[in-house]
PDB file of C-alpha atoms and ligand atoms in Angstrom:
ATOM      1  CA  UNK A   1      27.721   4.982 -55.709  1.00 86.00           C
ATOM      2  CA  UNK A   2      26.225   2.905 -58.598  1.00 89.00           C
ATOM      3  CA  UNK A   3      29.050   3.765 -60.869  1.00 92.00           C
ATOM      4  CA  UNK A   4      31.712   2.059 -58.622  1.00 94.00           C
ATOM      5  CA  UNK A   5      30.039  -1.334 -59.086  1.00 94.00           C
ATOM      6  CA  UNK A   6      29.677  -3.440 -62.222  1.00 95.00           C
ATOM      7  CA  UNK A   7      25.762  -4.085 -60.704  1.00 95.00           C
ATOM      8  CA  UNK A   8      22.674  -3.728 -63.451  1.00 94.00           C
ATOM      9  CA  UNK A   9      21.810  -0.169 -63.209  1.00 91.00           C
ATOM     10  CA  UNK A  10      18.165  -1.664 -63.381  1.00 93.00           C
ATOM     11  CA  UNK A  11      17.996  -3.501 -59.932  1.00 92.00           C
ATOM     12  CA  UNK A  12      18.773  -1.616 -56.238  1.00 92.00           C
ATOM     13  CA  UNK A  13      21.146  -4.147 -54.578  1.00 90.00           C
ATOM     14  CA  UNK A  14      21.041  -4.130 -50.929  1.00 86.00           C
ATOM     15  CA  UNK A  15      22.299  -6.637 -49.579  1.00 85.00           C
ATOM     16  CA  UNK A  16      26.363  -6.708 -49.484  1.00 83.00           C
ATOM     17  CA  UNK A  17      26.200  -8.942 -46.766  1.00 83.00           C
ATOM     18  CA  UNK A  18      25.692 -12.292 -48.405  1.00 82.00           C
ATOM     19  CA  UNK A  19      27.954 -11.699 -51.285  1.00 81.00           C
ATOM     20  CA  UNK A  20      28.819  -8.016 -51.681  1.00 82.00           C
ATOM     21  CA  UNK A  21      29.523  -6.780 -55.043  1.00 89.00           C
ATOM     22  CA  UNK A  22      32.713  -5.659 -55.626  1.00 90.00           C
ATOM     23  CA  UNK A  23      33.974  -2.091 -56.463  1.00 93.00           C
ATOM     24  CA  UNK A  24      35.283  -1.703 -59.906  1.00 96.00           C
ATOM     25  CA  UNK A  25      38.571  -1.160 -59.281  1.00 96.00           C
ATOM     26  CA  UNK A  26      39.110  -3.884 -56.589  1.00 93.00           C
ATOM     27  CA  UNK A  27      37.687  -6.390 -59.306  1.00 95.00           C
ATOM     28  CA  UNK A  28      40.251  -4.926 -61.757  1.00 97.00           C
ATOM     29  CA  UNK A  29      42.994  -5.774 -59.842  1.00 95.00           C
ATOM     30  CA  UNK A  30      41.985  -9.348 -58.626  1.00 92.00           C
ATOM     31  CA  UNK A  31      41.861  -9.869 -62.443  1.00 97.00           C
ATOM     32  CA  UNK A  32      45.155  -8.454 -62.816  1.00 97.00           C
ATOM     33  CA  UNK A  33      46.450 -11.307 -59.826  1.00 95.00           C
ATOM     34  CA  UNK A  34      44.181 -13.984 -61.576  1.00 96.00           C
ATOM     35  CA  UNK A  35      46.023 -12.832 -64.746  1.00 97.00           C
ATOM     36  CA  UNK A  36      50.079 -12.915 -63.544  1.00 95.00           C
ATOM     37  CA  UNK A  37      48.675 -16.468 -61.902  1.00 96.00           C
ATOM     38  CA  UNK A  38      47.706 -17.758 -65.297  1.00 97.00           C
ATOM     39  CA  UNK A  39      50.871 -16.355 -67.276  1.00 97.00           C
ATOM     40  CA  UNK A  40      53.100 -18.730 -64.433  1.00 96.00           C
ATOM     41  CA  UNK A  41      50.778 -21.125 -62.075  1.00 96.00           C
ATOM     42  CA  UNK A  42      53.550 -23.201 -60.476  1.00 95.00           C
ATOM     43  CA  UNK A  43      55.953 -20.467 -59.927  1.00 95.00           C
ATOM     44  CA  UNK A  44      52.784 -18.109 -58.721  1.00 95.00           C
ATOM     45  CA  UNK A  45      51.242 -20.891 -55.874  1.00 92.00           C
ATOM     46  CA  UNK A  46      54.646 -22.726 -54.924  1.00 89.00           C
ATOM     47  CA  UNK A  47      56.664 -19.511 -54.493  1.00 88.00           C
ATOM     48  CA  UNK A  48      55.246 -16.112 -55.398  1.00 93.00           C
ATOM     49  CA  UNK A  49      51.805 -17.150 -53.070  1.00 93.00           C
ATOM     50  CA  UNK A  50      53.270 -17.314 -50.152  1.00 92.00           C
ATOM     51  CA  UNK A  51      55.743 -13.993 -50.254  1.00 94.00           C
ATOM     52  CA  UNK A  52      52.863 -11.552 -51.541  1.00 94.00           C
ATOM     53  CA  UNK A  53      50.458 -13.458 -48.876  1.00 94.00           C
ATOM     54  CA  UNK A  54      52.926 -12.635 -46.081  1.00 95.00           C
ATOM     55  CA  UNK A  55      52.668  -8.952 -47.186  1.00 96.00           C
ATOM     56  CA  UNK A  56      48.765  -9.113 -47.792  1.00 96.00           C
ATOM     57  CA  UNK A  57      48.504  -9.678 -44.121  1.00 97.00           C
ATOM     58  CA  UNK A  58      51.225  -7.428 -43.258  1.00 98.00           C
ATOM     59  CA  UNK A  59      48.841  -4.426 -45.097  1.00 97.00           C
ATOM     60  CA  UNK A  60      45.541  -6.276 -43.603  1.00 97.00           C
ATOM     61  CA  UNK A  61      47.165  -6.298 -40.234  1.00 98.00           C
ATOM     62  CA  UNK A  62      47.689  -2.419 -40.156  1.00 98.00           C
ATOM     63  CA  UNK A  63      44.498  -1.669 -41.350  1.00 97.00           C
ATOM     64  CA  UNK A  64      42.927  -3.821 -38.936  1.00 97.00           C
ATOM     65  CA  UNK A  65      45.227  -2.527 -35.743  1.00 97.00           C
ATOM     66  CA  UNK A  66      46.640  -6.078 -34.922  1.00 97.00           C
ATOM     67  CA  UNK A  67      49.508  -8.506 -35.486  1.00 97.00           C
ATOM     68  CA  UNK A  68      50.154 -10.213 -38.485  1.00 97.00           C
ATOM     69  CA  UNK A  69      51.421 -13.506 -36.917  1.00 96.00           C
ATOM     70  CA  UNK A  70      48.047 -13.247 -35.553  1.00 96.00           C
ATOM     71  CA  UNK A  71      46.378 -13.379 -38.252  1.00 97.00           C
ATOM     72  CA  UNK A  72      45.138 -16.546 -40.270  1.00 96.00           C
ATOM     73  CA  UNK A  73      43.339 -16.326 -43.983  1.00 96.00           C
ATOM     74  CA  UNK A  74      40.489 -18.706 -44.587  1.00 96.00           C
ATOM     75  CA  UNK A  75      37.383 -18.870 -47.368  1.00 94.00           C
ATOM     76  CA  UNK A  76      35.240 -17.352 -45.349  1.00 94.00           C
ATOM     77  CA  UNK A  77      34.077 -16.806 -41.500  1.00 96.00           C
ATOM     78  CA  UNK A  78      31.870 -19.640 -41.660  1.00 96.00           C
ATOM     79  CA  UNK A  79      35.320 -21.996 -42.103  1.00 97.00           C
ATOM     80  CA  UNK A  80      36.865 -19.623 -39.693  1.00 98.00           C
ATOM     81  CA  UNK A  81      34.318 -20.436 -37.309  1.00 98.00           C
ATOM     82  CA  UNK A  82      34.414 -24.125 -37.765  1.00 98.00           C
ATOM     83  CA  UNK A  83      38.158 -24.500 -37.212  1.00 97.00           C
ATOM     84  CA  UNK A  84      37.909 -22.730 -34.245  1.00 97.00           C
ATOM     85  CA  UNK A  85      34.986 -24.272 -32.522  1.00 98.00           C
ATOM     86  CA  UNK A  86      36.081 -27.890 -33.451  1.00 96.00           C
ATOM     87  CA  UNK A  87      39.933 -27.219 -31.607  1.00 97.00           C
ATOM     88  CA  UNK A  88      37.949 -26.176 -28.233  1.00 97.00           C
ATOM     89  CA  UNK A  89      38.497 -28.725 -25.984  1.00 95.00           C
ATOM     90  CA  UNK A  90      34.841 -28.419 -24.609  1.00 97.00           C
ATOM     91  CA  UNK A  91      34.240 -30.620 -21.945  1.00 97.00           C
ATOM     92  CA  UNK A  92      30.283 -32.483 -20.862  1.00 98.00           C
ATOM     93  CA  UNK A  93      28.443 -29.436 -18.630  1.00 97.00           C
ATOM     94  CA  UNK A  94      30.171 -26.194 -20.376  1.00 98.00           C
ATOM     95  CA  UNK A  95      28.776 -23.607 -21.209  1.00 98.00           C
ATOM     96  CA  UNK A  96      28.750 -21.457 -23.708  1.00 98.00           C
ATOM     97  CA  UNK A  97      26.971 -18.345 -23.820  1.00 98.00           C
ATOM     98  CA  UNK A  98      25.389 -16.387 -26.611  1.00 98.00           C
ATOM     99  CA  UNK A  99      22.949 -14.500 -28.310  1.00 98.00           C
ATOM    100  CA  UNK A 100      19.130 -15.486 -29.979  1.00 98.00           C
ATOM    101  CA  UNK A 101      20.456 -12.355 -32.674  1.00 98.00           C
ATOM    102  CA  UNK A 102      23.742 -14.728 -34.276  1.00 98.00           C
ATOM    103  CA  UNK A 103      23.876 -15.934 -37.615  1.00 97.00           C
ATOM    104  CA  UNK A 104      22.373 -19.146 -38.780  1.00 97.00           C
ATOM    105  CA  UNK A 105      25.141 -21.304 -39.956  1.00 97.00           C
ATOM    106  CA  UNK A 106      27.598 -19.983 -36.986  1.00 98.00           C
ATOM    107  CA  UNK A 107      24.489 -20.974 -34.922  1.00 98.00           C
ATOM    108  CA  UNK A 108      24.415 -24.471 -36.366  1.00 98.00           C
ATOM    109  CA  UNK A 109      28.461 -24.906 -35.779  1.00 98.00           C
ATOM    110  CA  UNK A 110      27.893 -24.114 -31.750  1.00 98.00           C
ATOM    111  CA  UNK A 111      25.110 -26.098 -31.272  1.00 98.00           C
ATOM    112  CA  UNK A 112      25.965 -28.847 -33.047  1.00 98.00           C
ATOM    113  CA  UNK A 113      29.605 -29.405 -31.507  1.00 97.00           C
ATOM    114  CA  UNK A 114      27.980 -28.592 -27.897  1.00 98.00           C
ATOM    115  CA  UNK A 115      25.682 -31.341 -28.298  1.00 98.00           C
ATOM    116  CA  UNK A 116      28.436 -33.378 -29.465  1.00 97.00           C
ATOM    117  CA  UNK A 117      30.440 -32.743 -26.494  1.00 97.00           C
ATOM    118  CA  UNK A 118      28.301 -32.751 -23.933  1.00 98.00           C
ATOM    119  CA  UNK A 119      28.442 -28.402 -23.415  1.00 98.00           C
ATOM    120  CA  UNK A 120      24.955 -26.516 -22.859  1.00 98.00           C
ATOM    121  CA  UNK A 121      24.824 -24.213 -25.733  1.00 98.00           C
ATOM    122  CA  UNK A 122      22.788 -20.838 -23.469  1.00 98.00           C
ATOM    123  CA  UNK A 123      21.106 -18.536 -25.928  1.00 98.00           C
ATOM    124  CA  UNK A 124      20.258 -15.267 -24.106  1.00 98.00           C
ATOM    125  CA  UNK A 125      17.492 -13.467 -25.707  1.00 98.00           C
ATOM    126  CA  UNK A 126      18.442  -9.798 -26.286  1.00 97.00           C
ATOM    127  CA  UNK A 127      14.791  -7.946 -26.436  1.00 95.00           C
ATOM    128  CA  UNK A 128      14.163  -4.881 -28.886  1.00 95.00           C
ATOM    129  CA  UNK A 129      15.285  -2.130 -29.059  1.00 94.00           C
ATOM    130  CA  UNK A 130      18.557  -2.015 -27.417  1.00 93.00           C
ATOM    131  CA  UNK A 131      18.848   0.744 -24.879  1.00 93.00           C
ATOM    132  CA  UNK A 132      22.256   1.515 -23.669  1.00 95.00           C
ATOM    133  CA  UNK A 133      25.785  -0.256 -23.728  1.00 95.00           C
ATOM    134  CA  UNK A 134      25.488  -0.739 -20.257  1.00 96.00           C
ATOM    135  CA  UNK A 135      22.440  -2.272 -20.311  1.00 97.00           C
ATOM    136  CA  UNK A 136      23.124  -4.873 -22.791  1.00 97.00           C
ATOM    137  CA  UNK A 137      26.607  -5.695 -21.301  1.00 97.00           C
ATOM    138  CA  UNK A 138      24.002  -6.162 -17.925  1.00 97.00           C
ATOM    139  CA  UNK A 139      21.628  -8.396 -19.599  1.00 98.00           C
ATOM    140  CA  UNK A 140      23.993 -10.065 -21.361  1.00 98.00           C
ATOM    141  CA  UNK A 141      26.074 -10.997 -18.241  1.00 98.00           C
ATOM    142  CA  UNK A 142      22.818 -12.443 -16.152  1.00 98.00           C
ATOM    143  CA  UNK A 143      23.675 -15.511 -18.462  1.00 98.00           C
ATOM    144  CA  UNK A 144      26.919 -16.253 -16.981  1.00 98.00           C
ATOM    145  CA  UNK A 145      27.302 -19.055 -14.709  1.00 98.00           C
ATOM    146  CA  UNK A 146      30.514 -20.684 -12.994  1.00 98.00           C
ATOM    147  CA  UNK A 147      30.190 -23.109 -15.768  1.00 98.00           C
ATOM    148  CA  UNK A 148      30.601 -20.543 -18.481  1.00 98.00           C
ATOM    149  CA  UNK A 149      33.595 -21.055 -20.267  1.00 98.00           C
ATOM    150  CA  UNK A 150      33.325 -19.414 -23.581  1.00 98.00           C
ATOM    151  CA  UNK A 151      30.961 -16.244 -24.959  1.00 98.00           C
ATOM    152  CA  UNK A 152      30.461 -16.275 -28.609  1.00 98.00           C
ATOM    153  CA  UNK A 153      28.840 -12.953 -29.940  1.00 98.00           C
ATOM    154  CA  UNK A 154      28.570 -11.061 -32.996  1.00 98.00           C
ATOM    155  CA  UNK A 155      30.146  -7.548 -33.320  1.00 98.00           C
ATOM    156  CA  UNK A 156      27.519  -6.588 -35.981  1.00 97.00           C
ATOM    157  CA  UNK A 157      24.324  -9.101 -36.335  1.00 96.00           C
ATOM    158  CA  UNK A 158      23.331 -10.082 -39.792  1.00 93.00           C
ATOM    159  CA  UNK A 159      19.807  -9.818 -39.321  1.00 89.00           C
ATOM    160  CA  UNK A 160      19.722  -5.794 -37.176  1.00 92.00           C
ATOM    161  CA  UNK A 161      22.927  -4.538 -38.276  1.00 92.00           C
ATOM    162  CA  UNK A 162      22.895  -3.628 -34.331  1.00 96.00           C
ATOM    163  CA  UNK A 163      26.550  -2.980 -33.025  1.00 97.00           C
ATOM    164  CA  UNK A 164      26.688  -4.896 -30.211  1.00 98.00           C
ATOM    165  CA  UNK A 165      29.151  -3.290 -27.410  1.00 98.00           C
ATOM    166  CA  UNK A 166      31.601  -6.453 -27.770  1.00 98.00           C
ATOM    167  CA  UNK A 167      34.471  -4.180 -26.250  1.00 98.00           C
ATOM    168  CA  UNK A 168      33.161  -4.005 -22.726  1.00 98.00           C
ATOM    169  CA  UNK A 169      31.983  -7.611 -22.799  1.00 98.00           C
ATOM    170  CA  UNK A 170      35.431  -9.181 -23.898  1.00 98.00           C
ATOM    171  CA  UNK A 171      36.644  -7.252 -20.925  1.00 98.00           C
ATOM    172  CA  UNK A 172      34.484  -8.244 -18.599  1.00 98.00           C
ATOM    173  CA  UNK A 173      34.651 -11.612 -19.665  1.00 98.00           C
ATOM    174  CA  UNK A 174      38.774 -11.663 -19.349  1.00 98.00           C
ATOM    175  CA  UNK A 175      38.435 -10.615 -15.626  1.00 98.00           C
ATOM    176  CA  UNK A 176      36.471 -13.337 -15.558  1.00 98.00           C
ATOM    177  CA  UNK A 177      38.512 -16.142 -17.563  1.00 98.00           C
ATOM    178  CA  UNK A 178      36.006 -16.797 -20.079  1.00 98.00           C
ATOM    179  CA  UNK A 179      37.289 -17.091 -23.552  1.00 98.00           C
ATOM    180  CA  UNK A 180      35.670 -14.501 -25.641  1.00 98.00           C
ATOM    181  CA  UNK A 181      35.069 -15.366 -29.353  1.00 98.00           C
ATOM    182  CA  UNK A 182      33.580 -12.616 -31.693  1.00 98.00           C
ATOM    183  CA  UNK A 183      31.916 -13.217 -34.908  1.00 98.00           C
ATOM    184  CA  UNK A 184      33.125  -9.738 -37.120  1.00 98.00           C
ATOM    185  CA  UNK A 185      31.893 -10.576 -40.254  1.00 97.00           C
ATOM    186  CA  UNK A 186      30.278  -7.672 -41.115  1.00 96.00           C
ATOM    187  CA  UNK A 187      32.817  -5.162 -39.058  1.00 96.00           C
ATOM    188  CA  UNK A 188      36.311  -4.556 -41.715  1.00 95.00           C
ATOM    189  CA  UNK A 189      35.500  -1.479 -43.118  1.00 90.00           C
ATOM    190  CA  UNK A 190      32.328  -1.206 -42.100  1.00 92.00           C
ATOM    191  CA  UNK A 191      33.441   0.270 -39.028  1.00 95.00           C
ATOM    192  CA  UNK A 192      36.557   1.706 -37.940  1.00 95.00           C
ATOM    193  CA  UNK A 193      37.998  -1.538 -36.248  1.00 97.00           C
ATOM    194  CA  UNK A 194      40.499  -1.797 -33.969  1.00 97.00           C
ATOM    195  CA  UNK A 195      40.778  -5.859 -32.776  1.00 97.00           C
ATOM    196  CA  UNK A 196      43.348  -4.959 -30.253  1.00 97.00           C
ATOM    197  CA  UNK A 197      41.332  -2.771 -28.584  1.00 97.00           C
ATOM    198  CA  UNK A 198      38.060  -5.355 -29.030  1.00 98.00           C
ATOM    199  CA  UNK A 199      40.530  -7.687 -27.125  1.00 98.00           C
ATOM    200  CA  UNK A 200      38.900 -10.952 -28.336  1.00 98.00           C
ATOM    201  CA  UNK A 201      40.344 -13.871 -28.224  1.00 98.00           C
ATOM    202  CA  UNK A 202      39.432 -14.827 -31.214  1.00 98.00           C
ATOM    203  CA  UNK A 203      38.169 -12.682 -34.021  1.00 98.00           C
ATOM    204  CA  UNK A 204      36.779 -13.633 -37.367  1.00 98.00           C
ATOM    205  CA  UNK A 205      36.132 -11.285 -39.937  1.00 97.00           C
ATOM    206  CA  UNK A 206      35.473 -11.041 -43.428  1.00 94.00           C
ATOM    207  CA  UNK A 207      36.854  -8.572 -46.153  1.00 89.00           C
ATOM    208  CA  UNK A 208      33.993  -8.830 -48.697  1.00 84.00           C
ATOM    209  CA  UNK A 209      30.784  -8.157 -46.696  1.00 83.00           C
TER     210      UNK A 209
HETATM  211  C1  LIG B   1      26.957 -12.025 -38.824  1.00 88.10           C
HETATM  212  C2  LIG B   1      27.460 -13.021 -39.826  1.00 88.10           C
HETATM  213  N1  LIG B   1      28.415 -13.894 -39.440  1.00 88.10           N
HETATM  214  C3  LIG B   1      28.925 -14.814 -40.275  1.00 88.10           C
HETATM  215  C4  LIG B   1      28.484 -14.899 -41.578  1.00 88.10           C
HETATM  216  C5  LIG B   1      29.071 -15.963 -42.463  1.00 88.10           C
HETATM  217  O1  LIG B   1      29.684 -15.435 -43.587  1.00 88.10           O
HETATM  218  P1  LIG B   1      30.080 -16.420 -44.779  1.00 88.10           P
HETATM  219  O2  LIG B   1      28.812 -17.003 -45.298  1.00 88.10           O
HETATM  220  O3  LIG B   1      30.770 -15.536 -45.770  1.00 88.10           O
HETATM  221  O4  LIG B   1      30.976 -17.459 -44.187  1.00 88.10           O
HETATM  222  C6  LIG B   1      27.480 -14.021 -42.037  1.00 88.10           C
HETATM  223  C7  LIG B   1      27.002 -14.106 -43.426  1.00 88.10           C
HETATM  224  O5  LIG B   1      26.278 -13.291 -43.922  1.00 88.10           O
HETATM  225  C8  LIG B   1      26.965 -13.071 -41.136  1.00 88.10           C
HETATM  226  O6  LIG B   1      25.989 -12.217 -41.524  1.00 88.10           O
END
């Protein structure tokens, strides 16, 4: 695969997570847009931007299996993630149930604006190894209280790579009126994802990982 990256041929780079390389020719043609923004600026941002955005999502939106209108571009999932936790109207003895396998800063962004608002922030420790789907969605669900209002979970953990079987738990959480929010950072194109079908609430993703 070496030859699709611009990577030193000396060094084995594993980790696409934190900041993937990018294939040749995807880095050819974000010169190419980086170029036509140059040649025009204002006419690219005020007008052009917003016309060949529209249609970026329209593609992204296929690929992905869901709606454009429902889908919103940011930096990256950690500013994803912070937009949506800070417009949760989390109310003093919430709860919000997770994992001890999310990522760091994500982490950070829960507890903090629990503690803020007064919300218990309930990290449920997933032992290893995994065993079955069923299983985990049983473990998982011990956590949940009549005060749980939202589950947070990732659909592939940073630190495992483990898939976690967010499918059956958004379901179960729906028939249950918790608001299911999945962190997918590491799912477009990694797997064959179908958000629809996840039936999140709220899914964030991220293209380059
Ligand atoms: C599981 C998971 N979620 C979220 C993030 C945050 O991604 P970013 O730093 O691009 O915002 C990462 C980063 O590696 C991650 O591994």
């Amino acid at each position: 695969m070496k030859k699709h990256f611009l990577l030193d041929p000396e060094i084995t780079f594993l980790n696409h997570g934190s900041f993937g390389a990018c294939p040749k020719p995807v880095f050819d043609i974000y010169q190419k847009w980086q170029c036509k923004l140059e040649e025009r600026p204002i006419e690219f941002l005020g007008r052009r931007a917003i016309s060949l955005l529209a249609e970026s999502r329209e593609k992204l939106a296929e690929y992905l299996h869901c709606c454009a209108e429902d889908l919103v571009y940011f930096p990256n999932p950690t500013t994803a993630m912070n937009m949506v936790v800070r417009n949760l109207d989390l109310q003093a003895g919430d709860e919000v149930l997770t994992t001890d396998h999310e990522y760091g800063a994500l982490d950070r962004t829960w507890r903090y604006f629990c503690e803020k608002s007064g919300a218990h922030y309930v990290q449920r420790h997933i032992p290893l190894p995994v065993t079955t789907h069923a299983d985990f969605v049983d473990h998982f669900w011990q956590g949940v209280t009549p005060k749980t209002k939202i589950i947070f979970l990732s659909h592939i953990t940073s630190t495992t790579a483990l898939i976690f079987p967010v499918t059956d738990i958004c379901k179960r959480a729906r028939e249950a009126g918790i608001l299911c929010i999945v962190d997918g950072a590491h799912a477009p194109a990694q797997i064959d994802l179908d958000i629809e079908d996840v039936g999140a609430d709220i899914y964030v993703g991220a293209c380059h990982k």
